[in-house]
Each structure stands twice: as structure tokens, then as C-alpha cells.
CSV table of C-alpha atoms and ligand atoms in Angstrom, one decimal:
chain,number,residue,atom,x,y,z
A,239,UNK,CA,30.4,-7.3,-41.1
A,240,UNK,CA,29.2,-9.3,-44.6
A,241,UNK,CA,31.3,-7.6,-47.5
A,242,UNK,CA,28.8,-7.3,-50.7
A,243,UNK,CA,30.5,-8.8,-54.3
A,244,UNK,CA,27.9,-6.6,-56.0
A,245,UNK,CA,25.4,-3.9,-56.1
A,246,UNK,CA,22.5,-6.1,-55.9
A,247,UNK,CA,23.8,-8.0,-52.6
A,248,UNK,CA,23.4,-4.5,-50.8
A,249,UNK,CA,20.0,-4.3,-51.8
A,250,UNK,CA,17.3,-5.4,-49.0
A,251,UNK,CA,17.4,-6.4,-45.5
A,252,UNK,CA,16.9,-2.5,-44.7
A,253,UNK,CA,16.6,-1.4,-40.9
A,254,UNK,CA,13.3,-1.1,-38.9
A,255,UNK,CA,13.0,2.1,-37.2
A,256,UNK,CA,10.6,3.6,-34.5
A,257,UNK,CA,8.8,6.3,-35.3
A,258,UNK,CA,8.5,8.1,-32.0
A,259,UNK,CA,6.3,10.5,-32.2
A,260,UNK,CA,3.6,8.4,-34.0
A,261,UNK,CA,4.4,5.6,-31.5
A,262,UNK,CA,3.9,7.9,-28.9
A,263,UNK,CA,0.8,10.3,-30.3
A,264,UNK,CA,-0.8,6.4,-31.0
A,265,UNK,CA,0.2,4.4,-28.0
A,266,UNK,CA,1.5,1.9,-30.6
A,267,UNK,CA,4.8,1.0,-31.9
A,268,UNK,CA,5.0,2.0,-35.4
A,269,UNK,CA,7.9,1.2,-37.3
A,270,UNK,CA,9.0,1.8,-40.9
A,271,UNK,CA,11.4,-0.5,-43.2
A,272,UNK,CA,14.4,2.4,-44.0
A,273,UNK,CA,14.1,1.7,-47.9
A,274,UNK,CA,15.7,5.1,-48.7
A,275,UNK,CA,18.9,3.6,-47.4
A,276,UNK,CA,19.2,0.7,-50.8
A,277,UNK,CA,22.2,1.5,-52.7
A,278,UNK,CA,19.8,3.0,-55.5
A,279,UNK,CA,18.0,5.4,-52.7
A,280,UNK,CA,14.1,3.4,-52.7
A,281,UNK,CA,12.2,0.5,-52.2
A,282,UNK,CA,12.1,0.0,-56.2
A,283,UNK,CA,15.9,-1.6,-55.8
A,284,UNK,CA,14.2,-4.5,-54.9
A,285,UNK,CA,11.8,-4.5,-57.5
A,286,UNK,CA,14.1,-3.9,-60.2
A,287,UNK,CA,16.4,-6.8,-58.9
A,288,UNK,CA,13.0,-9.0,-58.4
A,289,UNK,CA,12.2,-8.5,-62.1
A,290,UNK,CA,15.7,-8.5,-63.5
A,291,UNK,CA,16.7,-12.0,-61.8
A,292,UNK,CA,13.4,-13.9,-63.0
A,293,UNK,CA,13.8,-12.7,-66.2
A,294,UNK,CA,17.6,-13.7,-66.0
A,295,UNK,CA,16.9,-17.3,-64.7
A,296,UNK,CA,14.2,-17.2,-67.9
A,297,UNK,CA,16.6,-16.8,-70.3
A,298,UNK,CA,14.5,-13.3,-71.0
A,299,UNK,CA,17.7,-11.2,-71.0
A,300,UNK,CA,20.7,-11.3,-72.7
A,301,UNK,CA,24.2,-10.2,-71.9
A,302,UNK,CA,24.5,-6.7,-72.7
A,303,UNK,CA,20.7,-6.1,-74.0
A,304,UNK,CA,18.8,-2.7,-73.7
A,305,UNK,CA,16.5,-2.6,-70.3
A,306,UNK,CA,13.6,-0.8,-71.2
A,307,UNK,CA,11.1,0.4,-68.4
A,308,UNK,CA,8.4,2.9,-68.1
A,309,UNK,CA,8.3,4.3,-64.5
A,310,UNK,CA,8.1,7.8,-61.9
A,311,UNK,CA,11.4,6.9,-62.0
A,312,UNK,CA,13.2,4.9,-58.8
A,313,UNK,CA,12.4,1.9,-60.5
A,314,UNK,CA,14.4,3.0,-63.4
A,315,UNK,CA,16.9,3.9,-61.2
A,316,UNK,CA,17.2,0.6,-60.0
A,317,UNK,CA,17.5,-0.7,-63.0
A,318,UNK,CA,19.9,1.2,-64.4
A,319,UNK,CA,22.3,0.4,-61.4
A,320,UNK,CA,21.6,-3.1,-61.8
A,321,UNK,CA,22.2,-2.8,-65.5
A,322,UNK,CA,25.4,-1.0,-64.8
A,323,UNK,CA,26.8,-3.5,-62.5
A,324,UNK,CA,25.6,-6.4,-65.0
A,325,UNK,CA,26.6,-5.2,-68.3
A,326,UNK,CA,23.6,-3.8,-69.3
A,327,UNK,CA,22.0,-0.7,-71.3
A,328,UNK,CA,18.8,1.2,-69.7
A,329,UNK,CA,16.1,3.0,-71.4
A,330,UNK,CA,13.4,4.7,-69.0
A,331,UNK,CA,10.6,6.3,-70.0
A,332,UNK,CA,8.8,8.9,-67.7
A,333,UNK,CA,6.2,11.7,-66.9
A,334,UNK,CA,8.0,14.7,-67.1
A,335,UNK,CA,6.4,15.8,-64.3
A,336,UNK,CA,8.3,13.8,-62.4
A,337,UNK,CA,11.0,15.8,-60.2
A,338,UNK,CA,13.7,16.9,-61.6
A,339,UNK,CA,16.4,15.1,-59.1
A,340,UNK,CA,14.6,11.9,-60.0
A,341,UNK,CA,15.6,12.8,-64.0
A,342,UNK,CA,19.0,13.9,-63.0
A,343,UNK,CA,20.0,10.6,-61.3
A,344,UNK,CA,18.9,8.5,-63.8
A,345,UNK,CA,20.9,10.7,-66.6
A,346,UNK,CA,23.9,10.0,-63.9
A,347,UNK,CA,23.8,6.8,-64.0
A,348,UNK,CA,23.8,6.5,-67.9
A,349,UNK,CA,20.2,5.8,-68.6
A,350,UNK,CA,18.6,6.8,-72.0
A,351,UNK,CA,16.2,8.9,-70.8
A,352,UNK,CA,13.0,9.5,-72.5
A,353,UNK,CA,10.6,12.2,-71.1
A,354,UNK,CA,6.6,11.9,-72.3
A,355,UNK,CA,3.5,13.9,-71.6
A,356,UNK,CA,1.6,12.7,-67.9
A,357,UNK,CA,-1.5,11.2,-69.8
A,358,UNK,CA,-4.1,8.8,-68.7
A,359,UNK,CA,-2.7,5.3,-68.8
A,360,UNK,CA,-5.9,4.8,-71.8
A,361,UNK,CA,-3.7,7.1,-73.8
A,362,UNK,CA,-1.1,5.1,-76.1
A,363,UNK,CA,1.3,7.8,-75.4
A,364,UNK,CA,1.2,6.7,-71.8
A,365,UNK,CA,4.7,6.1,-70.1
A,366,UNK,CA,4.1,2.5,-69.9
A,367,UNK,CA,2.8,1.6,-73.0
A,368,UNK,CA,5.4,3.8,-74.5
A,369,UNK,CA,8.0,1.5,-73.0
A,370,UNK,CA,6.7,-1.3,-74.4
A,371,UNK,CA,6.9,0.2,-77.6
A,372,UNK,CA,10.5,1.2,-77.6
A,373,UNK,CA,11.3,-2.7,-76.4
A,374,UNK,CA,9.1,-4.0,-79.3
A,375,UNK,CA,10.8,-1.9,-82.0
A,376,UNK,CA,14.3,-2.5,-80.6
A,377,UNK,CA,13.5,-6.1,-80.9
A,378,UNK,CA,12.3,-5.7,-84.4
A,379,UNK,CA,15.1,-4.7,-85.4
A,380,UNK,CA,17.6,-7.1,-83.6
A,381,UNK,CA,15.5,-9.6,-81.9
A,382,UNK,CA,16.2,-10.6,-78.4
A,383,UNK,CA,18.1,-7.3,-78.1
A,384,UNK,CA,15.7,-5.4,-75.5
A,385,UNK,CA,13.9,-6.5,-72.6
A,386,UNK,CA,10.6,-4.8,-71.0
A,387,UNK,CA,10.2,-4.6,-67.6
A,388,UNK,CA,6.7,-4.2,-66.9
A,389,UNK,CA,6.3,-4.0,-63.1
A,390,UNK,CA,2.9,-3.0,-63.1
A,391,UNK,CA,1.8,-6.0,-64.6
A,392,UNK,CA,4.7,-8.9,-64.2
A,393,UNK,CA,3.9,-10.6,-60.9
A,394,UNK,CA,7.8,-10.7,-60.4
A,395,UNK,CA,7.6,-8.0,-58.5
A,396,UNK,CA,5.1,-8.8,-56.0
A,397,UNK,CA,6.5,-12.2,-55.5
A,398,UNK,CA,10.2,-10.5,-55.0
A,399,UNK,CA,8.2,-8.4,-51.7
A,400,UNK,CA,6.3,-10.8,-50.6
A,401,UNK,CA,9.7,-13.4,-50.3
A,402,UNK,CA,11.8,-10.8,-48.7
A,403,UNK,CA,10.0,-7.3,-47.6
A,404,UNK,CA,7.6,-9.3,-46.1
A,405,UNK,CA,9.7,-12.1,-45.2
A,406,UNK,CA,12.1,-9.1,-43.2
A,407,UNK,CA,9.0,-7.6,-41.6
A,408,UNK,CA,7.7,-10.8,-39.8
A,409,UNK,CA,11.5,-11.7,-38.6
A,410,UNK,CA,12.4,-8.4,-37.4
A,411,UNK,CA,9.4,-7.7,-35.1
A,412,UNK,CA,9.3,-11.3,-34.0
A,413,UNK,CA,6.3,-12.0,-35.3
A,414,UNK,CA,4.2,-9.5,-33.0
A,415,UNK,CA,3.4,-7.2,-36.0
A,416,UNK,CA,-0.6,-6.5,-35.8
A,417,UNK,CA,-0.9,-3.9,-39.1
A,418,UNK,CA,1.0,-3.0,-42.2
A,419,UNK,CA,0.0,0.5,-44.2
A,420,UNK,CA,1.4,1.9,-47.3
A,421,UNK,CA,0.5,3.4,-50.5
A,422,UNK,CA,0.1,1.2,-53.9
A,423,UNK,CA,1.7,2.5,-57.1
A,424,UNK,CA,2.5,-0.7,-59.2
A,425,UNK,CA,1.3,-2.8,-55.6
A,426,UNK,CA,4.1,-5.1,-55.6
A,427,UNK,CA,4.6,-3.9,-52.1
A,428,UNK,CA,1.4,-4.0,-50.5
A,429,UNK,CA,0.5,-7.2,-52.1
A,430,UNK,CA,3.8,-9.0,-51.8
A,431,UNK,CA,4.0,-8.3,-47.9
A,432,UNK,CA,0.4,-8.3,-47.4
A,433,UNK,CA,0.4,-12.3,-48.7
A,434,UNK,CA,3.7,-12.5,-46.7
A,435,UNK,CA,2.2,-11.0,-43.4
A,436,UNK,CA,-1.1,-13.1,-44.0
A,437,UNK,CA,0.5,-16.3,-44.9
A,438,UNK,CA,1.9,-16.3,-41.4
A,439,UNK,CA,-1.1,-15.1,-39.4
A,440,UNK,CA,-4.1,-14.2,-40.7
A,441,UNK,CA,-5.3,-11.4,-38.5
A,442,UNK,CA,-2.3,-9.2,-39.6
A,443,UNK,CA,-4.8,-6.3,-40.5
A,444,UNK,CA,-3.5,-4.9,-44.3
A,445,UNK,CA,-4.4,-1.7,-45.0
A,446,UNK,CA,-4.0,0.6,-48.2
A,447,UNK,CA,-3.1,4.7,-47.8
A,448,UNK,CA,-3.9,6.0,-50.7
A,449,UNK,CA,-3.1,9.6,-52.2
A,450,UNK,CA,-5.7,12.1,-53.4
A,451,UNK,CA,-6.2,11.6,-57.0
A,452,UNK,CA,-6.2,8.0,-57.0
A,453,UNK,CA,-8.6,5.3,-57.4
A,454,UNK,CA,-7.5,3.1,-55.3
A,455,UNK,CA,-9.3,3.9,-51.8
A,456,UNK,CA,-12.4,4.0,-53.4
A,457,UNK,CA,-11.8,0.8,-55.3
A,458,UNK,CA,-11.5,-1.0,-51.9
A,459,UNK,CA,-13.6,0.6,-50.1
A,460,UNK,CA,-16.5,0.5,-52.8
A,461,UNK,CA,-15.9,-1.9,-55.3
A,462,UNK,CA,-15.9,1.4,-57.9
A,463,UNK,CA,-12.2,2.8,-58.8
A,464,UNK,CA,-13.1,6.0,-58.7
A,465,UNK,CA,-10.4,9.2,-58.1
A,466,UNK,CA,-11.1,12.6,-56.6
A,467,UNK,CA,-8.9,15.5,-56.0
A,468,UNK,CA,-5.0,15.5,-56.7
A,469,UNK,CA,-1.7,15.1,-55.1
A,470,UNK,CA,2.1,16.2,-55.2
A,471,UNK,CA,3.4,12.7,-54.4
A,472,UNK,CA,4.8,10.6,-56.9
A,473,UNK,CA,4.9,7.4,-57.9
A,474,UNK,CA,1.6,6.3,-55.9
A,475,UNK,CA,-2.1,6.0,-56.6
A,476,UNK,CA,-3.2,4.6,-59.3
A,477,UNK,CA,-6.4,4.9,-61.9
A,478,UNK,CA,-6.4,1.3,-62.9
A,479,UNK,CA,-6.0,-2.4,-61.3
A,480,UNK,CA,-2.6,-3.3,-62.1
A,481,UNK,CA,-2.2,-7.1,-62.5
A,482,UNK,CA,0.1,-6.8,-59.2
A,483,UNK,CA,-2.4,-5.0,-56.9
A,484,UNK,CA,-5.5,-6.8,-58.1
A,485,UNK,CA,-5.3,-10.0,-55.4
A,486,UNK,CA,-3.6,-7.9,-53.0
A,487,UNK,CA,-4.8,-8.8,-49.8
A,488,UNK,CA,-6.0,-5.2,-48.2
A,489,UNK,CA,-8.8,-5.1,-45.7
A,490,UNK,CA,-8.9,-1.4,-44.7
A,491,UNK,CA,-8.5,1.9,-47.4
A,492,UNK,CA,-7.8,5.6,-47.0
A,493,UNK,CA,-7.6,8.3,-49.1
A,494,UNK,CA,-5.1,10.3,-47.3
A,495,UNK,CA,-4.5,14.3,-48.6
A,496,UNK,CA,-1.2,16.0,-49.0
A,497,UNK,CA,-2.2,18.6,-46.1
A,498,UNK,CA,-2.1,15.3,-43.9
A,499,UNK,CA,0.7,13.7,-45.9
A,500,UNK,CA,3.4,16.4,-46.3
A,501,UNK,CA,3.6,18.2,-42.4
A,502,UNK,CA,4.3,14.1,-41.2
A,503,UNK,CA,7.5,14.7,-43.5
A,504,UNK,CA,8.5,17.8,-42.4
A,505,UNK,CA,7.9,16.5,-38.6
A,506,UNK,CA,9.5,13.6,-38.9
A,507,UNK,CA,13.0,15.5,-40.2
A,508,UNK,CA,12.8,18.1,-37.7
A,509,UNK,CA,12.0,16.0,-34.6
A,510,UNK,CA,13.6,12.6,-35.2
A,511,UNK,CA,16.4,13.3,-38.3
A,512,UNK,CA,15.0,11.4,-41.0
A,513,UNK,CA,14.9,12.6,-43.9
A,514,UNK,CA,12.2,11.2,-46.3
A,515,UNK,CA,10.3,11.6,-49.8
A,516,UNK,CA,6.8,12.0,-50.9
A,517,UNK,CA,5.1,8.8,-50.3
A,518,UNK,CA,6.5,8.1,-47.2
A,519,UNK,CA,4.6,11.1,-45.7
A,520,UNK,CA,1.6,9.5,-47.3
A,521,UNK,CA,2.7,6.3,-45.5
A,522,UNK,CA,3.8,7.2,-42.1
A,523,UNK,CA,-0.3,8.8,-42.1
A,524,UNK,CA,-1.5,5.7,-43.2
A,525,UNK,CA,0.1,3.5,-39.7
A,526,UNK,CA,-1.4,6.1,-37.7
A,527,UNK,CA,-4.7,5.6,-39.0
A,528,UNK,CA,-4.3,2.3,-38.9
A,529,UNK,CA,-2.6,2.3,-34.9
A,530,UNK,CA,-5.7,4.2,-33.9
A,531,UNK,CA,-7.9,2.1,-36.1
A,532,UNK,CA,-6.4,-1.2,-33.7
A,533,UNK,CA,-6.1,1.1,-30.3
A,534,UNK,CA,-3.2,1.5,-28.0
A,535,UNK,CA,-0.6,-1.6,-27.8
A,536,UNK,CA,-0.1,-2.8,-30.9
A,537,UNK,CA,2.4,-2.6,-33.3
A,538,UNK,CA,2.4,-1.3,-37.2
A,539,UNK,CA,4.7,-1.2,-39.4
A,540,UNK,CA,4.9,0.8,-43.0
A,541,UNK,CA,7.8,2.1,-45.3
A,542,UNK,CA,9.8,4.7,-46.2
A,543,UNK,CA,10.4,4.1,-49.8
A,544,UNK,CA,13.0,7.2,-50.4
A,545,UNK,CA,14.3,9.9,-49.3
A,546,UNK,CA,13.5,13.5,-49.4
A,547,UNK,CA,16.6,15.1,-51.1
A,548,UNK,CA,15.3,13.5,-54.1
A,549,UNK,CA,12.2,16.1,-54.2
A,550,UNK,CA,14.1,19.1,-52.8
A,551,UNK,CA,12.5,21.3,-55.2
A,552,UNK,CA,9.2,20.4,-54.2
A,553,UNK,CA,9.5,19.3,-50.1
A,554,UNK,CA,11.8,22.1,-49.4
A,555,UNK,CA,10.4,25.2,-51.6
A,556,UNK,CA,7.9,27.1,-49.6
A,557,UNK,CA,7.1,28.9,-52.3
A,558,UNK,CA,5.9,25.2,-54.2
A,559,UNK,CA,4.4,24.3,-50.9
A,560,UNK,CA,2.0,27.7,-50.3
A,561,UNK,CA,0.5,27.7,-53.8
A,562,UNK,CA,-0.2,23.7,-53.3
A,563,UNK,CA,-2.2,24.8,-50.0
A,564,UNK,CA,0.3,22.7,-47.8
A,565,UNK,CA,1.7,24.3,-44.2
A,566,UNK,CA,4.9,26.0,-44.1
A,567,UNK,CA,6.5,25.1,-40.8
A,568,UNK,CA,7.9,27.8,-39.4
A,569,UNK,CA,12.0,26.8,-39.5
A,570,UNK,CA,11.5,25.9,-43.2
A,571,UNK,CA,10.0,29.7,-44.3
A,572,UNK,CA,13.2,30.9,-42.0
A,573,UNK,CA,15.2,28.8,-44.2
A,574,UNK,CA,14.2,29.3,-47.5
A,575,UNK,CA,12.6,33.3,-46.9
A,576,UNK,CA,11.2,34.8,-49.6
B,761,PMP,N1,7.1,5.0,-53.0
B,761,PMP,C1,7.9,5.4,-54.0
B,761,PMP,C2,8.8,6.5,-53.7
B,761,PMP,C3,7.9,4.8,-55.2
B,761,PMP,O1,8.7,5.2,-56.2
B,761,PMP,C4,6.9,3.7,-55.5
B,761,PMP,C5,6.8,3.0,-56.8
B,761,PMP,N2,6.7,3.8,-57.9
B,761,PMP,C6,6.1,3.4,-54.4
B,761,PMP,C7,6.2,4.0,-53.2
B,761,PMP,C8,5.0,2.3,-54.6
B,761,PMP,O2,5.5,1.0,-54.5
B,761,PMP,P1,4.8,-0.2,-55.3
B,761,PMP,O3,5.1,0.1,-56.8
B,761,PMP,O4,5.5,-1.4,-54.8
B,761,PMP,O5,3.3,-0.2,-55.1
């Protein structure tokens, strides 16, 4: 066994588990990278440490300076374990209708933690454009002291995915992967290991599950970004083209709904153990519509970016999950009665 000098060693090179019930309601295997199990608990470890090392090799960042990032909040939870083990001060701005365990780790982990209104990303009071605000006016004050992020928009990210998600994916199935499905929030994922996947054959079908509310789906489908409905997940969808997802190599789109989204959670926990958040659910629907898309005998893959104890309030509150119009399975309403 490889001992790890650092946090940022341990981040990555997650397992590849089969999903058996979708494998087996599909005839396909369909297999999900275990991101939930990175020391920061998501797949935003590895964006954090993408964009924190190319700034670091650009000189961008330095010793002990303030990390500033808007974000739903595992990014900044990346960060601010990375800053941690580095030397490093976090600010992290976010929706404050973001879950509350999401808000609670970062607070944990010593982040300055700044809550702002959900508005439109048009809105200057947006989380994002907040962040870069704070990061401006910190460096007004003592230049060179803060560093933004920006993982929508700074192609570090999708560059960090598509070197070693994708890179993982492709060696761990031995090459025979036919599909890859997941959501899109800043895209660095879908893009990184869609060019990843595609750079080593080009039939690997890439497609985009998208969550109600989002433009996204229609975007791809239509050429119009255009968003209908809403959704519980968090940190997915999108109402703009973020620099990262813009090139992103997707050939198929589906707006998928929480009543399809949310029951593949609660399945997946009761019948195979895992245990897993919002936009995996989202996900995990995705491969299936893409396994039955290709037919029987292929293989899929997706993610599962985090896990579900970090929406516990939300995933495991029947009360939360009636007025949203979402199924109650049975053993959860026997759980949590009344
Ligand atoms: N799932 C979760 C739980 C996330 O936090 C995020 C990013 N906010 C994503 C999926 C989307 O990943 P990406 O930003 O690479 O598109």
C-alpha cells in the first residue's frame, strides 16, 4: 500500500464500481467513478487541486494568501483542505440555499464563509461575481494577497479531468468503455473526460444529464439555452455557457427530473449500500438512458460526485421530499414517521 505525504496525494484515482441493478435492468455494465470517497468527500477535490497547482506553477499564488472562490460549495471545500494542508486562508462565497451540511463543513474546516442571495448569474450580486470582487478588493489593498479561483471559467479545471478522470476511466475499463453520462455544473468534468474518452476513440458516445431548471439540455439539443422547470440538486445545471463547458464534446442531452433522479438514490442505498448525493441520482439516470440509448452489451460509465450524508436534511426528510412531489420509499417514511 502507497502511503500519501499529503492531502492532495489522496485525491483521485477513485474506484470503479458496478452498478448492479442498472447493469442488470440495461443489459449493460454501468459503472460509476466513487468520487464521494476523495479525502474532501466529491469530485470537486480534483478540481480544486487542478486549479490550485496551475496557478502555483504560475507564480499566481503566494505562500499564505487568501483563496477566494464562489461555488455550491464542494469546490470550496476542496479548497479549503488544500489551503489547510498548504498554508493557505479560504474565503467561499455561496447561495445560501445550499444545504446546510455543505455550510457546516466548510465552517469546519476554517473557511471564511460568506452566504449571498441565489440570483441569476446576470445579477452582480451573483456568488461568482461576488467572489471575484472580494479577491479584487483584497488585492487592492495588499496586492498579490488573494487569489480567485474561477472554475467556471479557468480551463484548469477541465484540463485537470480530462488528464486524470478521464485518463482513470479509459485505464480501468481497459479501454472497452462505449458511453460516459453526467451532469454539467462548471463542465470541467464532462468536458475534461469527454476530450479524454474521445482522444482515444472517437465513437465513445458523450452524453450530458441535465437537471430540470437548467439550460443545458436544451442548449445541446437545440442550439437555444433555454431552462424549464426546477430541481433540488445542487451544484448542476447551468443558465449560461461557462468557458469550461462551451467545447465540451457532448453528442446526446437529457433533461432528467428529480422524480427520476432522487428514487435512483434512494434504490441504489437500499439495494447495493451506497450511499450518495444529489447529482449522482441525476447521473446514475443519465447511464441508463444512455445504456438503453446503445442497447444491451455495452458498457457506461458516470460518477458519483458525493455522498448523500452531505444532504441529509433534504435526501432523508420525507417531509422535504412530499412537498417537492418526490416518492417516499416505504423504509424511509418507517424511518423518519411523521
Ligand atoms: N456534482 C456535484 C456534487 C458537484 O458539486 C458538482 C460541481 N459543483 C458537479 C457534480 C458538477 O461537476 P462540474 O463542475 O465538473 O461540471
Amino acid at each position: 500500500m502507497a502511503t500519501y505525504p499529503t492531502l492532495s496525494a489522496g485525491i483521485g484515482h477513485t474506484p470503479l464500481l458496478r452498478l448492479r441493478h442498472a447493469s442488470e435492468a440495461t443489459g449493460c455494465e454501468i459503472l460509476a467513478k466513487a468520487e464521494f470517497l476523495n479525502p474532501g468527500g466529491s469530485i470537486k477535490d480534483r478540481t480544486a487541486l487542478g486549479l490550485l497547482d496551475d496557478a502555483e506553477r504560475q507564480g499566481l499564488v503566494r505562500p499564505g494568501a487568501t483563496l477566494v472562490e464562489g461555488t455550491a460549495g464542494n469546490t470550496g471545500i476542496g479548497l479549503s483542505l488544500l489551503g489547510n494542508s498548504r498554508g493557505y486562508q479560504t474565503v467561499i462565497v455561496m447561495p445560501e440555499t445550499q444545504s446546510r451540511e455543505k455550510i457546516d463543513a466548510l465552517r469546519a474546516a476554517g473557511a471564511d464563509v460568506r452566504l449571498v442571495p441565489a440570483v441569476p448569474w446576470t445579477d452582480p450580486n451573483h456568488y461568482a461575481a461576488t467572489a471575484r470582487l472580494i479577491a479584487d478588493e483584497l488585492n487592492a489593498v495588499v496586492p498579490g494577497s488573494a487569489w480567485f479561483a474561477n472554475q467556471f471559467d479557468n480551463l484548469a479545471n477541465r484540463q485537470w479531468h480530462e488528464d486524470h478522470t478521464g485518463a482513470e476511466i479509459w485505464e480501468q475499463t481497459g479501454g472497452t468503455i462505449d458511453g460516459f453520462a453526467c451532469a454539467s455544473g462548471t463542465g470541467g468534468t464532462i468536458a475534461g473526460v469527454g476530450r479524454a474518452l474521445k482522444a482515444r476513440r472517437e465513437g465513445i458516445v458523450i452524453a450530458l444529464a441535465d437537471p430540470a431548471g437548467s439550460a443545458l439540455a436544451s442548449y445541446v439539443t437545440t442550439g437555444e439555452a433555454k431552462a424549464e422547470g426546477s430541481s433540488i440538486t445542487e451544484g448542476i445545471g447551468n443558465a449560461r455557457l461557462t468557458a469550461n463547458f462551451l467545447d465540451a464534446p457532448i453528442d446526446l442531452a437529457w433533461s432528467i427530473p428529480d422524480t427520476e433522479s432522487i428514487p435512483e438514490i434512494h434504490a441504489l442505498l437500499r439495494q447495493e449500500g451506497y450511499c450518495v448525493g444529489l447529482s449522482s441520482g441525476v447521473n446514475i439516470a443519465g447511464a441508463v438512458r444512455l445504456a438503453r440509448h446503445l442497447g444491451p452489451g455495452h458498457t457506461v460509465v458516470t460518477a458519483l460526485c458525493d455522498s448523500g450524508m452531505r444532504y441529509q436534511a433534504k435526501l432523508f426528510n420525507p417531509a422535504f421530499l412530499r412537498e417537492k412531489g418526490i416518492a417516499v420509499p416505504d423504509w424511509l417514511a418507517a424511518a423518519f414517521p411523521g
